Tab-separated table of C-alpha atoms in Angstrom:
chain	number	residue	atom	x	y	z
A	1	UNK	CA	13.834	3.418	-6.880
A	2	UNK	CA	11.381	2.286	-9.561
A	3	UNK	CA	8.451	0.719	-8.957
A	4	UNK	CA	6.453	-0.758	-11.758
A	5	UNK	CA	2.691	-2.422	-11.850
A	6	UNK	CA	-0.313	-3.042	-13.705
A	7	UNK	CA	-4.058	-0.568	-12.839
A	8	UNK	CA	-5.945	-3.379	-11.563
A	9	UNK	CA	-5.754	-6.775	-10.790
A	10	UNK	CA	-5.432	-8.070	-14.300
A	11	UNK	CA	-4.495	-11.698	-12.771
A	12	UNK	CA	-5.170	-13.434	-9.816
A	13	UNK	CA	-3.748	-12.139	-6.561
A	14	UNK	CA	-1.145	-15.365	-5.694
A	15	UNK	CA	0.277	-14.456	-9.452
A	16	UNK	CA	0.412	-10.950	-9.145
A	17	UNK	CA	1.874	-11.013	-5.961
A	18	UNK	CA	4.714	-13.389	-7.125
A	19	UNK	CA	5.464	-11.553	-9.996
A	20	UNK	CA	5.146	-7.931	-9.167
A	21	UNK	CA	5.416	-5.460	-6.319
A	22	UNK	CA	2.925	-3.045	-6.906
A	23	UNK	CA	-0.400	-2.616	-7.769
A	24	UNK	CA	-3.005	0.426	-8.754
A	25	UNK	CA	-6.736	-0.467	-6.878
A	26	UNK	CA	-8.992	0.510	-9.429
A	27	UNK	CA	-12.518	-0.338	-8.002
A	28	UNK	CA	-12.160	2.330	-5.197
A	29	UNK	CA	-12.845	4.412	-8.171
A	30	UNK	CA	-16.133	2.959	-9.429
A	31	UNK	CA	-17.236	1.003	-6.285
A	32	UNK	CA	-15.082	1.067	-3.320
A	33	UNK	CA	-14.761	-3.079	-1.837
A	34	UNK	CA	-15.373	-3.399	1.964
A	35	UNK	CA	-12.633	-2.191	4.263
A	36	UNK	CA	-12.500	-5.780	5.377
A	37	UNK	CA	-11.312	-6.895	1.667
A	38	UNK	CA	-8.927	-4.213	1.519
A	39	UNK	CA	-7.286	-5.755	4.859
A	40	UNK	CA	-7.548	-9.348	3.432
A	41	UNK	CA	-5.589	-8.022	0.633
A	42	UNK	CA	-3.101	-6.308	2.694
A	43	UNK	CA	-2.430	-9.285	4.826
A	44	UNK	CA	-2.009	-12.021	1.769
A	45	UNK	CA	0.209	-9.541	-0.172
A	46	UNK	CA	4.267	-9.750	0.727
A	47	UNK	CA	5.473	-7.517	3.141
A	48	UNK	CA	7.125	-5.349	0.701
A	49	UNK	CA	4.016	-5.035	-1.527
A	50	UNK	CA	2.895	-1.711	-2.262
A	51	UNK	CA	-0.756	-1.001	-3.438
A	52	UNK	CA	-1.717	2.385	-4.336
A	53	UNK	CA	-5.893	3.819	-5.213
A	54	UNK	CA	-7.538	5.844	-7.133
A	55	UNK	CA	-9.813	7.974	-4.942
A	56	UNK	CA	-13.768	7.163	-5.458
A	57	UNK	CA	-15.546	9.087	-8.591
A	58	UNK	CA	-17.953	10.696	-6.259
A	59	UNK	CA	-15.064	13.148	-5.171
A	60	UNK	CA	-14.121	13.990	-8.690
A	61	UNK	CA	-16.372	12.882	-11.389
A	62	UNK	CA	-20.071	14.366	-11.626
A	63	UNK	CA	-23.348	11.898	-11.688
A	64	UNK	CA	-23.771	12.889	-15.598
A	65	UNK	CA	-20.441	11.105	-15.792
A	66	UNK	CA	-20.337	7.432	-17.630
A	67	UNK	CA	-18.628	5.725	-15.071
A	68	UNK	CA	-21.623	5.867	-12.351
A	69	UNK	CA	-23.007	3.814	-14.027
A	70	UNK	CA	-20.765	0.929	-12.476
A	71	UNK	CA	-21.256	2.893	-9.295
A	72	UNK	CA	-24.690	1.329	-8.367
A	73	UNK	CA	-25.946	4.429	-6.503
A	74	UNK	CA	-29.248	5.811	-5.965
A	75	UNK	CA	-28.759	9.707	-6.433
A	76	UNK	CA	-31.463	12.383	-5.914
A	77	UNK	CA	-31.559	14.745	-9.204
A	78	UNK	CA	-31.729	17.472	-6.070
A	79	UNK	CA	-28.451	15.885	-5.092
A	80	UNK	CA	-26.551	15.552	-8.530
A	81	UNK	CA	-25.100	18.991	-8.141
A	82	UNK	CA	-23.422	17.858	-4.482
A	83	UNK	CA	-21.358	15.106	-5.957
A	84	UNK	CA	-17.849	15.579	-7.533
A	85	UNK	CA	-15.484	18.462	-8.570
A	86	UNK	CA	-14.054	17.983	-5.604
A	87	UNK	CA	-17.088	20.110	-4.144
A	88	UNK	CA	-16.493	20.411	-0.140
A	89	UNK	CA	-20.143	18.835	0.626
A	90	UNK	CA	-21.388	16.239	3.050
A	91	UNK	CA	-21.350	13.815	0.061
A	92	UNK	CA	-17.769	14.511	-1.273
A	93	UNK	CA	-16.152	14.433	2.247
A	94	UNK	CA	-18.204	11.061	3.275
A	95	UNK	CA	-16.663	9.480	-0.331
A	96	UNK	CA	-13.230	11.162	1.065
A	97	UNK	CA	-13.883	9.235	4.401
A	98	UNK	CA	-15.156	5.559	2.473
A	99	UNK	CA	-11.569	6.313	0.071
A	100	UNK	CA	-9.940	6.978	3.490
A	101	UNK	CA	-10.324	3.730	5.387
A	102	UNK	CA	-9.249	1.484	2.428
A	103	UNK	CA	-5.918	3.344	2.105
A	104	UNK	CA	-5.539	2.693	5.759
A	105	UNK	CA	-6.767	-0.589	5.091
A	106	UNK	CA	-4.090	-1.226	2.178
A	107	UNK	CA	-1.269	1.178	3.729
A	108	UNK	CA	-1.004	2.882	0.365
A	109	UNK	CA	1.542	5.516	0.209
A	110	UNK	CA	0.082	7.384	-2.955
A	111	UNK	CA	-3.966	8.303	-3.143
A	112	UNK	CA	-4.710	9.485	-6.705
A	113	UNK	CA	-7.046	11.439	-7.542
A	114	UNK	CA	-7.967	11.255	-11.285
A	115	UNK	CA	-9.962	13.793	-12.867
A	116	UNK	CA	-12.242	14.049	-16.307
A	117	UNK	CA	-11.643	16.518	-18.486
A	118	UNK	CA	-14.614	18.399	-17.720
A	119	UNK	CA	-13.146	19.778	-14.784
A	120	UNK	CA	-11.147	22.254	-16.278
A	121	UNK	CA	-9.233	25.325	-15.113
A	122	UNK	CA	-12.118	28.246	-13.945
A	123	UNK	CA	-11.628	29.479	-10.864
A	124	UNK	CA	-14.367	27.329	-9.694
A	125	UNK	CA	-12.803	24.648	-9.774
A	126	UNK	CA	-9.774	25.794	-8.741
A	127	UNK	CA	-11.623	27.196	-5.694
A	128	UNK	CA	-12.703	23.815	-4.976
A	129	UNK	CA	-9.507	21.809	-4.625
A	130	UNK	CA	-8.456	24.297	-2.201
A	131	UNK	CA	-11.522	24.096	-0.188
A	132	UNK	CA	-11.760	19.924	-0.221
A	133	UNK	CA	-8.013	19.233	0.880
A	134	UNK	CA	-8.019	22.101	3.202
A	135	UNK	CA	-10.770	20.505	4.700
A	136	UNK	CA	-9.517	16.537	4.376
A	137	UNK	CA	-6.067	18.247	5.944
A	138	UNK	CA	-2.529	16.267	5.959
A	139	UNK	CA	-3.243	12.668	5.817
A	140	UNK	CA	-0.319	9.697	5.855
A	141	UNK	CA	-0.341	9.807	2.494
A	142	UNK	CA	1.133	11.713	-0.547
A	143	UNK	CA	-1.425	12.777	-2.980
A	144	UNK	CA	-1.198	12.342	-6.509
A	145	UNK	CA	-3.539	14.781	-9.102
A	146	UNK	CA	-4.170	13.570	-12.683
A	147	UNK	CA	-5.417	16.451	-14.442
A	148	UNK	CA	-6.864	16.508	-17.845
A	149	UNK	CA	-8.146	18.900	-20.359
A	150	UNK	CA	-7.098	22.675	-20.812
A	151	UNK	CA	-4.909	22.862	-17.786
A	152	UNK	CA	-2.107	24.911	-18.803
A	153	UNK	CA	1.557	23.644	-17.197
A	154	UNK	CA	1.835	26.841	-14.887
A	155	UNK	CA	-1.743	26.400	-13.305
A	156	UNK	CA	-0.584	22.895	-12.542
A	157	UNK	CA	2.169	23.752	-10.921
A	158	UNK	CA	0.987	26.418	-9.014
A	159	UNK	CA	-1.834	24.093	-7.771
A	160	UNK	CA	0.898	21.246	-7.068
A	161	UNK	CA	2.998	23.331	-5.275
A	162	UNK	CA	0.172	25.465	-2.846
A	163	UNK	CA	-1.525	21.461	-1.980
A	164	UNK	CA	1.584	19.502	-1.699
A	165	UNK	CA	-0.012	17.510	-4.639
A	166	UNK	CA	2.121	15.277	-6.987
A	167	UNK	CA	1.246	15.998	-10.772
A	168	UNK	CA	0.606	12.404	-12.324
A	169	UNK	CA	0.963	12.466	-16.286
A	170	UNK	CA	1.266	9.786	-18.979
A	171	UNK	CA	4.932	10.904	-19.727
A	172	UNK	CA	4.287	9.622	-23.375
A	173	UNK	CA	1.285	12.622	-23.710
A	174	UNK	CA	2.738	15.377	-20.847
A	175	UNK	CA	5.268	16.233	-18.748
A	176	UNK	CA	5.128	16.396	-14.824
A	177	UNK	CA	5.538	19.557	-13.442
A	178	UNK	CA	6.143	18.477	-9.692
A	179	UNK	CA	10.437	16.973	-8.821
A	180	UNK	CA	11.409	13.892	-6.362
A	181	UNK	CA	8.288	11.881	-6.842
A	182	UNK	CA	6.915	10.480	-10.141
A	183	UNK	CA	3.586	8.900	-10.921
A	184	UNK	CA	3.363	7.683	-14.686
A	185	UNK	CA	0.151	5.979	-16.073
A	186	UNK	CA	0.667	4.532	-19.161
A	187	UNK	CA	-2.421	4.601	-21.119
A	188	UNK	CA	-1.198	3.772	-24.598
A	189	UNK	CA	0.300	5.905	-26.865
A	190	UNK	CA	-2.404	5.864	-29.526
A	191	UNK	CA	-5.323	4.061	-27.012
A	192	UNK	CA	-6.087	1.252	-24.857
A	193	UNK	CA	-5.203	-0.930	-27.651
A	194	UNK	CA	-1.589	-0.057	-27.736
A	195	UNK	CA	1.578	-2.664	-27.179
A	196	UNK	CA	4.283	-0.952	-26.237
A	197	UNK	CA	8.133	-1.877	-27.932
A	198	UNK	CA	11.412	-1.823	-26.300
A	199	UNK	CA	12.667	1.314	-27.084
A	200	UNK	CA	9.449	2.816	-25.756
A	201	UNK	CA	9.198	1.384	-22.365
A	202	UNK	CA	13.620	2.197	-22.526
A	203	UNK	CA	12.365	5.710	-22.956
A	204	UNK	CA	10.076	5.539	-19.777
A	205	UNK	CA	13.402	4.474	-17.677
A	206	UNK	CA	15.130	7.071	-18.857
A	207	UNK	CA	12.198	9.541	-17.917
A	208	UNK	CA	12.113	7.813	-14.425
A	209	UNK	CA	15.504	8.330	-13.663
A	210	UNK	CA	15.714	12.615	-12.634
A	211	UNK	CA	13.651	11.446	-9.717
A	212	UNK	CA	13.982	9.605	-6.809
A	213	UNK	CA	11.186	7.699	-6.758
A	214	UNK	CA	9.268	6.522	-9.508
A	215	UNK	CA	6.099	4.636	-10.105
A	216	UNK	CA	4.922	3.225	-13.157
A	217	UNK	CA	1.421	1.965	-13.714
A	218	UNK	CA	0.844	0.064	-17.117
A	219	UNK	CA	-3.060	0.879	-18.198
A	220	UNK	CA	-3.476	-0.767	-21.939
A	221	UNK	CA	-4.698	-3.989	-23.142
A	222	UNK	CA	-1.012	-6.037	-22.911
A	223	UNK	CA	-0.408	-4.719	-19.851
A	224	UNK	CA	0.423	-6.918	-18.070
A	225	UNK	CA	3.322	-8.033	-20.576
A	226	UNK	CA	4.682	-4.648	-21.335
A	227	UNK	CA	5.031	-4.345	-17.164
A	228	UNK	CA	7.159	-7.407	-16.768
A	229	UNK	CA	9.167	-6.569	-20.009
A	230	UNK	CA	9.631	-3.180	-17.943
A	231	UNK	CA	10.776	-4.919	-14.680
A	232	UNK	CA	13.563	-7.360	-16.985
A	233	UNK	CA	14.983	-4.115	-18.240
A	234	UNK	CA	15.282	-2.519	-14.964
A	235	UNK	CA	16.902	-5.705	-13.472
């Protein structure tokens, strides 16, 4: 099973819902809607719609990062060193809780939790994950890790393997490390910018089909072209 959509609603909902059956929430990362939206969502999509989210920035980006900006938050400089890296704090765990009751909301299968490329490999870090989903236990959900940066292929799937995490790559820039479940984000192979041909998006079938589930998220400027080009091939 392949399941291919766009990150973010890139049309309106009646069209996306028509012509796709999936869909990446991207403003649970900056700023998470009301649970209420998330349910209006959920009830006008088709049964058989799947939405997936990415997990709000406050559990895995810093304050110093860009993207608060679109965050419209009032932090404490006392407080900027209790917010992301997947730190176990009051502040992480409450963003865990506000990320929590949208997937409910939505009835995503896959949480994702994308990380910048500052959070690299130190033992810190490392440290960290173990602590935050120890602490958020088991949910309904399967959880999908985006690392980026100096993580070396072993550390990932030693991580992978001791969370029950599922190692989402661009397939175009690295390979997954985790079996059964795939979650590709296509980014663009040289940027945002990027169209991608035929043969390219026939090489992401072919990468899709060792596992038994696959999702593919399109996340470049013609993407939502390049995703329904994808779905023709796959009939």
């Amino acid at each position: 099973m392949i399941h291919v959509g766009c990150c973010g609603w890139r049309k309106a909902h009646d069209t996306t819902f028509e012509h796709f059956r999936l869909l990446e929430v991207q403003k649970t990362f900056y700023k998470p809607p009301m649970e209420r939206t998330a349910r209006r969502w959920r009830d006008q999509a088709p049964a058989d719609f799947l939405f997936t989210l990415k997990a709000w920035q406050l559990i895995t980006h810093e304050p110093s990062s860009p993207t608060y900006r679109r965050a419209d938050l009032d932090i404490r400089d006392e407080a900027r060193d209790r917010y992301g890296a997947f730190r176990p704090t009051e502040e992480v765990l409450q963003a865990w809780e506000r990320t929590r009751a949208i997937a409910d909301a939505l009835a995503v299968p896959i949480v994702l939790f994308q990380c910048p490329a500052s959070f690299d490999p130190t033992a810190e870090h490392k440290e960290a994950m173990r602590a935050f989903f120890g602490e958020i236990g088991r949910q309904p959900f399967t959880f999908a890790w985006e690392p980026r940066g100096a993580w070396q292929e072993d550390e990932i799937a030693a991580l992978c393997q001791e969370l029950d995490l599922i190692h989402c790559v661009d397939p175009f820039t690295s390979r997954t490390v985790t079996e059964h479940l795939a979650y590709f984000r296509l980014h663009g192979i040289d940027g945002y910018y990027h169209n991608y041909s035929d043969d390219e998006l026939e090489q992401v079938v072919a990468w899709c089909e060792p596992f038994e589930t696959a999702y593919v998220l399109l996340n470049n400027v013609s993407m939502w072209d390049d995703a329904l080009r994808l779905r023709r091939m796959l009939g």
